[in-house]
């Protein structure tokens, strides 16, 4: 199963992705985590992306597309994946469509986690206290949220047209959201079985 999660920062994509990974045995591919890992390792790529990530801007499309192409080519992604944080722009979405077409795969389902901006802000501020992420400062949080609306939200239409979009009301307890996610995934699994 090839699963894609869309939704603003703080909508619980990462948490749900981890549950999907555990229950369905498909790897959680989170571009934010991948970027933070190379930043931690201090590689050339890490040094290049650090100022971008820390200021809440978007890393250039070409770089992200190369990163994802390599990651989807790894053996653990052969049986499917749950993608979190990519694509974030229309060029990235087009590139993903192209990559999947090459390997004769399609997205089985796209979830859109829906959450009001104020709740996103509240959750990100709380996470800033807990995790101390350098891009969870108030100013950077605002930039990331507005970039979501400008650059990423239009992808909802892109996937609605493709016909496999499921909206999820994300302002609920983790278990409640996951129950709905599971129901949708089980339907997809039944259809493709
Ligand atoms: P996240 O953990 O998904 O919120 O990502 C943290 C940061 O990594 C973002 O604010 C961006 O700077 C960068 N990033 C992650 N994924 C992408 C992407 N697909 N395109 C561009 N930048 C990204």
CSV table of C-alpha atoms and ligand atoms in Angstrom, one decimal:
chain,number,residue,atom,x,y,z
A,1,UNK,CA,0.0,0.0,0.0
A,2,UNK,CA,1.4,3.4,-1.0
A,3,UNK,CA,0.0,6.0,1.5
A,4,UNK,CA,0.4,9.7,1.5
A,5,UNK,CA,-0.3,12.1,4.4
A,6,UNK,CA,-1.1,15.7,3.8
A,7,UNK,CA,-1.9,18.3,6.5
A,8,UNK,CA,-0.5,21.3,8.3
A,9,UNK,CA,2.2,21.2,10.9
A,10,UNK,CA,0.8,19.9,14.2
A,11,UNK,CA,-2.0,18.0,12.6
A,12,UNK,CA,-0.6,14.7,13.9
A,13,UNK,CA,0.7,13.2,10.6
A,14,UNK,CA,3.9,11.9,12.2
A,15,UNK,CA,2.0,10.2,15.0
A,16,UNK,CA,-0.5,8.6,12.7
A,17,UNK,CA,2.3,7.6,10.2
A,18,UNK,CA,4.1,5.8,13.0
A,19,UNK,CA,0.9,3.8,13.9
A,20,UNK,CA,0.4,3.0,10.2
A,21,UNK,CA,4.0,1.8,10.0
A,22,UNK,CA,3.6,-0.4,13.0
A,23,UNK,CA,0.2,-1.9,12.0
A,24,UNK,CA,0.7,-2.3,8.2
A,25,UNK,CA,4.4,-3.0,8.1
A,26,UNK,CA,5.2,-0.3,5.6
A,27,UNK,CA,8.1,2.2,6.3
A,28,UNK,CA,7.3,5.7,7.5
A,29,UNK,CA,9.2,8.1,5.2
A,30,UNK,CA,9.3,11.6,6.7
A,31,UNK,CA,11.3,14.1,4.8
A,32,UNK,CA,11.6,16.4,7.9
A,33,UNK,CA,13.2,13.6,9.9
A,34,UNK,CA,15.5,12.8,7.0
A,35,UNK,CA,16.7,16.4,6.8
A,36,UNK,CA,17.1,16.6,10.6
A,37,UNK,CA,19.2,13.4,10.4
A,38,UNK,CA,21.6,14.8,7.8
A,39,UNK,CA,21.8,18.1,9.7
A,40,UNK,CA,22.8,16.1,12.8
A,41,UNK,CA,25.4,14.2,10.9
A,42,UNK,CA,26.9,17.4,9.6
A,43,UNK,CA,27.2,16.2,6.0
A,44,UNK,CA,27.5,18.6,3.1
A,45,UNK,CA,23.8,18.2,2.5
A,46,UNK,CA,23.1,18.8,6.1
A,47,UNK,CA,25.1,22.0,6.1
A,48,UNK,CA,23.3,23.2,3.0
A,49,UNK,CA,19.8,22.6,4.3
A,50,UNK,CA,20.3,23.7,7.9
A,51,UNK,CA,19.7,27.5,7.4
A,52,UNK,CA,16.7,26.7,5.2
A,53,UNK,CA,15.1,24.3,7.7
A,54,UNK,CA,15.8,26.5,10.7
A,55,UNK,CA,14.2,29.5,9.1
A,56,UNK,CA,11.1,27.6,8.1
A,57,UNK,CA,11.6,28.0,4.4
A,58,UNK,CA,11.2,25.1,1.9
A,59,UNK,CA,14.3,23.2,0.7
A,60,UNK,CA,14.6,23.4,-3.1
A,61,UNK,CA,12.4,21.0,-5.0
A,62,UNK,CA,15.2,19.4,-7.0
A,63,UNK,CA,17.1,18.5,-3.8
A,64,UNK,CA,13.9,17.0,-2.2
A,65,UNK,CA,13.0,15.1,-5.3
A,66,UNK,CA,16.5,13.5,-5.5
A,67,UNK,CA,16.2,12.6,-1.8
A,68,UNK,CA,12.9,10.9,-2.2
A,69,UNK,CA,13.8,9.1,-5.4
A,70,UNK,CA,16.7,7.5,-3.6
A,71,UNK,CA,14.6,6.7,-0.6
A,72,UNK,CA,11.8,5.1,-2.5
A,73,UNK,CA,14.3,3.0,-4.3
A,74,UNK,CA,15.4,1.3,-1.1
A,75,UNK,CA,14.4,-2.3,-0.6
A,76,UNK,CA,12.1,-1.7,2.4
A,77,UNK,CA,9.9,0.6,0.3
A,78,UNK,CA,9.2,-2.2,-2.3
A,79,UNK,CA,6.1,-3.3,-0.5
A,80,UNK,CA,4.7,0.2,0.0
A,81,UNK,CA,5.3,3.3,2.2
A,82,UNK,CA,3.7,6.0,4.2
A,83,UNK,CA,5.0,9.3,3.0
A,84,UNK,CA,4.9,12.2,5.4
A,85,UNK,CA,6.1,15.7,4.5
A,86,UNK,CA,6.6,15.2,0.8
A,87,UNK,CA,5.3,16.4,-1.6
A,88,UNK,CA,5.0,20.0,-0.3
A,89,UNK,CA,4.8,21.8,-3.7
A,90,UNK,CA,3.1,21.1,-7.0
A,91,UNK,CA,6.5,20.4,-8.8
A,92,UNK,CA,7.2,17.8,-6.1
A,93,UNK,CA,3.8,16.2,-6.6
A,94,UNK,CA,4.3,16.1,-10.3
A,95,UNK,CA,7.8,14.5,-9.8
A,96,UNK,CA,6.3,11.9,-7.4
A,97,UNK,CA,3.6,11.0,-10.0
A,98,UNK,CA,6.3,10.5,-12.5
A,99,UNK,CA,8.5,8.4,-10.2
A,100,UNK,CA,5.6,6.2,-9.3
A,101,UNK,CA,4.5,5.8,-13.0
A,102,UNK,CA,8.1,4.7,-13.8
A,103,UNK,CA,7.8,1.8,-11.4
A,104,UNK,CA,4.2,1.1,-12.3
A,105,UNK,CA,2.8,2.1,-8.9
A,106,UNK,CA,0.2,4.6,-7.8
A,107,UNK,CA,-0.8,6.2,-4.5
A,108,UNK,CA,-3.3,3.9,-2.9
A,109,UNK,CA,-4.8,6.7,-0.8
A,110,UNK,CA,-4.1,10.3,0.2
A,111,UNK,CA,-5.2,11.5,3.6
A,112,UNK,CA,-5.7,15.2,4.3
A,113,UNK,CA,-5.5,15.9,8.0
A,114,UNK,CA,-7.7,18.9,8.6
A,115,UNK,CA,-7.0,21.2,11.5
A,116,UNK,CA,-7.7,24.9,12.2
A,117,UNK,CA,-4.6,27.2,12.3
A,118,UNK,CA,-5.1,28.1,15.9
A,119,UNK,CA,-5.0,24.5,17.0
A,120,UNK,CA,-1.9,24.0,14.8
A,121,UNK,CA,-0.2,26.9,16.5
A,122,UNK,CA,-1.2,25.7,20.0
A,123,UNK,CA,0.1,22.2,19.3
A,124,UNK,CA,3.4,23.5,17.8
A,125,UNK,CA,4.0,25.8,20.7
A,126,UNK,CA,3.5,22.8,23.0
A,127,UNK,CA,5.8,20.7,21.0
A,128,UNK,CA,8.4,23.5,21.1
A,129,UNK,CA,8.4,23.2,24.9
A,130,UNK,CA,8.7,19.4,24.8
A,131,UNK,CA,11.1,18.8,22.0
A,132,UNK,CA,13.0,22.1,21.6
A,133,UNK,CA,13.0,21.9,17.8
A,134,UNK,CA,14.9,24.9,16.4
A,135,UNK,CA,12.2,25.6,13.9
A,136,UNK,CA,9.4,25.7,16.4
A,137,UNK,CA,9.9,29.4,17.4
A,138,UNK,CA,6.8,31.6,17.1
A,139,UNK,CA,8.1,33.5,14.0
A,140,UNK,CA,9.2,30.3,12.2
A,141,UNK,CA,5.9,28.6,13.1
A,142,UNK,CA,4.0,31.4,11.3
A,143,UNK,CA,6.2,31.1,8.3
A,144,UNK,CA,5.7,27.3,8.1
A,145,UNK,CA,2.0,27.6,8.4
A,146,UNK,CA,1.6,30.2,5.7
A,147,UNK,CA,3.9,28.2,3.4
A,148,UNK,CA,1.6,25.3,4.0
A,149,UNK,CA,-1.4,27.3,2.9
A,150,UNK,CA,0.4,28.8,-0.1
A,151,UNK,CA,2.4,25.9,-1.4
A,152,UNK,CA,1.1,22.6,0.0
A,153,UNK,CA,-2.7,23.1,0.3
A,154,UNK,CA,-3.2,23.3,-3.4
A,155,UNK,CA,-2.1,19.7,-3.6
A,156,UNK,CA,-5.4,18.7,-2.0
A,157,UNK,CA,-7.0,19.7,-5.3
A,158,UNK,CA,-4.4,17.8,-7.3
A,159,UNK,CA,-5.2,14.6,-5.4
A,160,UNK,CA,-8.9,15.2,-5.3
A,161,UNK,CA,-8.8,15.2,-9.1
A,162,UNK,CA,-6.8,11.9,-9.0
A,163,UNK,CA,-9.7,10.5,-7.0
A,164,UNK,CA,-8.2,8.9,-3.9
A,165,UNK,CA,-8.3,11.7,-1.3
A,166,UNK,CA,-9.8,11.1,2.1
A,167,UNK,CA,-10.4,14.1,4.5
A,168,UNK,CA,-9.8,13.4,8.2
A,169,UNK,CA,-11.0,15.7,11.0
A,170,UNK,CA,-7.7,15.8,13.0
A,171,UNK,CA,-8.8,17.7,16.1
A,172,UNK,CA,-9.6,14.5,18.0
A,173,UNK,CA,-7.8,12.0,20.2
A,174,UNK,CA,-5.0,10.0,18.5
A,175,UNK,CA,-6.9,6.7,18.8
A,176,UNK,CA,-10.1,8.1,17.3
A,177,UNK,CA,-8.2,9.5,14.3
A,178,UNK,CA,-6.4,6.3,13.9
A,179,UNK,CA,-9.6,4.3,13.9
A,180,UNK,CA,-10.8,6.3,11.0
A,181,UNK,CA,-7.5,6.0,9.2
A,182,UNK,CA,-7.6,2.2,9.7
A,183,UNK,CA,-11.1,1.9,8.3
A,184,UNK,CA,-10.1,3.7,5.1
A,185,UNK,CA,-6.8,1.7,4.8
A,186,UNK,CA,-8.7,-1.6,5.3
A,187,UNK,CA,-11.1,-0.7,2.6
A,188,UNK,CA,-8.2,0.0,0.2
A,189,UNK,CA,-6.5,-3.3,1.2
A,190,UNK,CA,-9.8,-5.2,0.5
A,191,UNK,CA,-10.2,-3.5,-2.9
A,192,UNK,CA,-6.6,-4.4,-3.9
A,193,UNK,CA,-6.5,-7.9,-2.4
B,1,LIG,P1,8.6,18.8,8.9
B,1,LIG,O1,9.3,18.0,10.0
B,1,LIG,O2,7.9,18.0,7.9
B,1,LIG,O3,7.8,19.9,9.4
B,1,LIG,O4,9.8,19.5,8.1
B,1,LIG,C1,10.7,20.4,8.7
B,1,LIG,C2,11.3,21.3,7.6
B,1,LIG,O5,12.1,20.5,6.7
B,1,LIG,C3,10.4,22.1,6.8
B,1,LIG,O6,10.0,23.3,7.5
B,1,LIG,C4,11.2,22.4,5.6
B,1,LIG,O7,12.2,23.4,5.8
B,1,LIG,C5,11.9,21.1,5.4
B,1,LIG,N1,11.2,20.1,4.5
B,1,LIG,C6,10.7,18.9,4.9
B,1,LIG,N2,10.1,18.3,3.8
B,1,LIG,C7,10.2,19.2,2.8
B,1,LIG,C8,9.8,19.2,1.4
B,1,LIG,N3,9.1,18.1,0.9
B,1,LIG,N4,10.1,20.2,0.6
B,1,LIG,C9,10.8,21.3,1.1
B,1,LIG,N5,11.2,21.4,2.4
B,1,LIG,C10,10.9,20.3,3.2
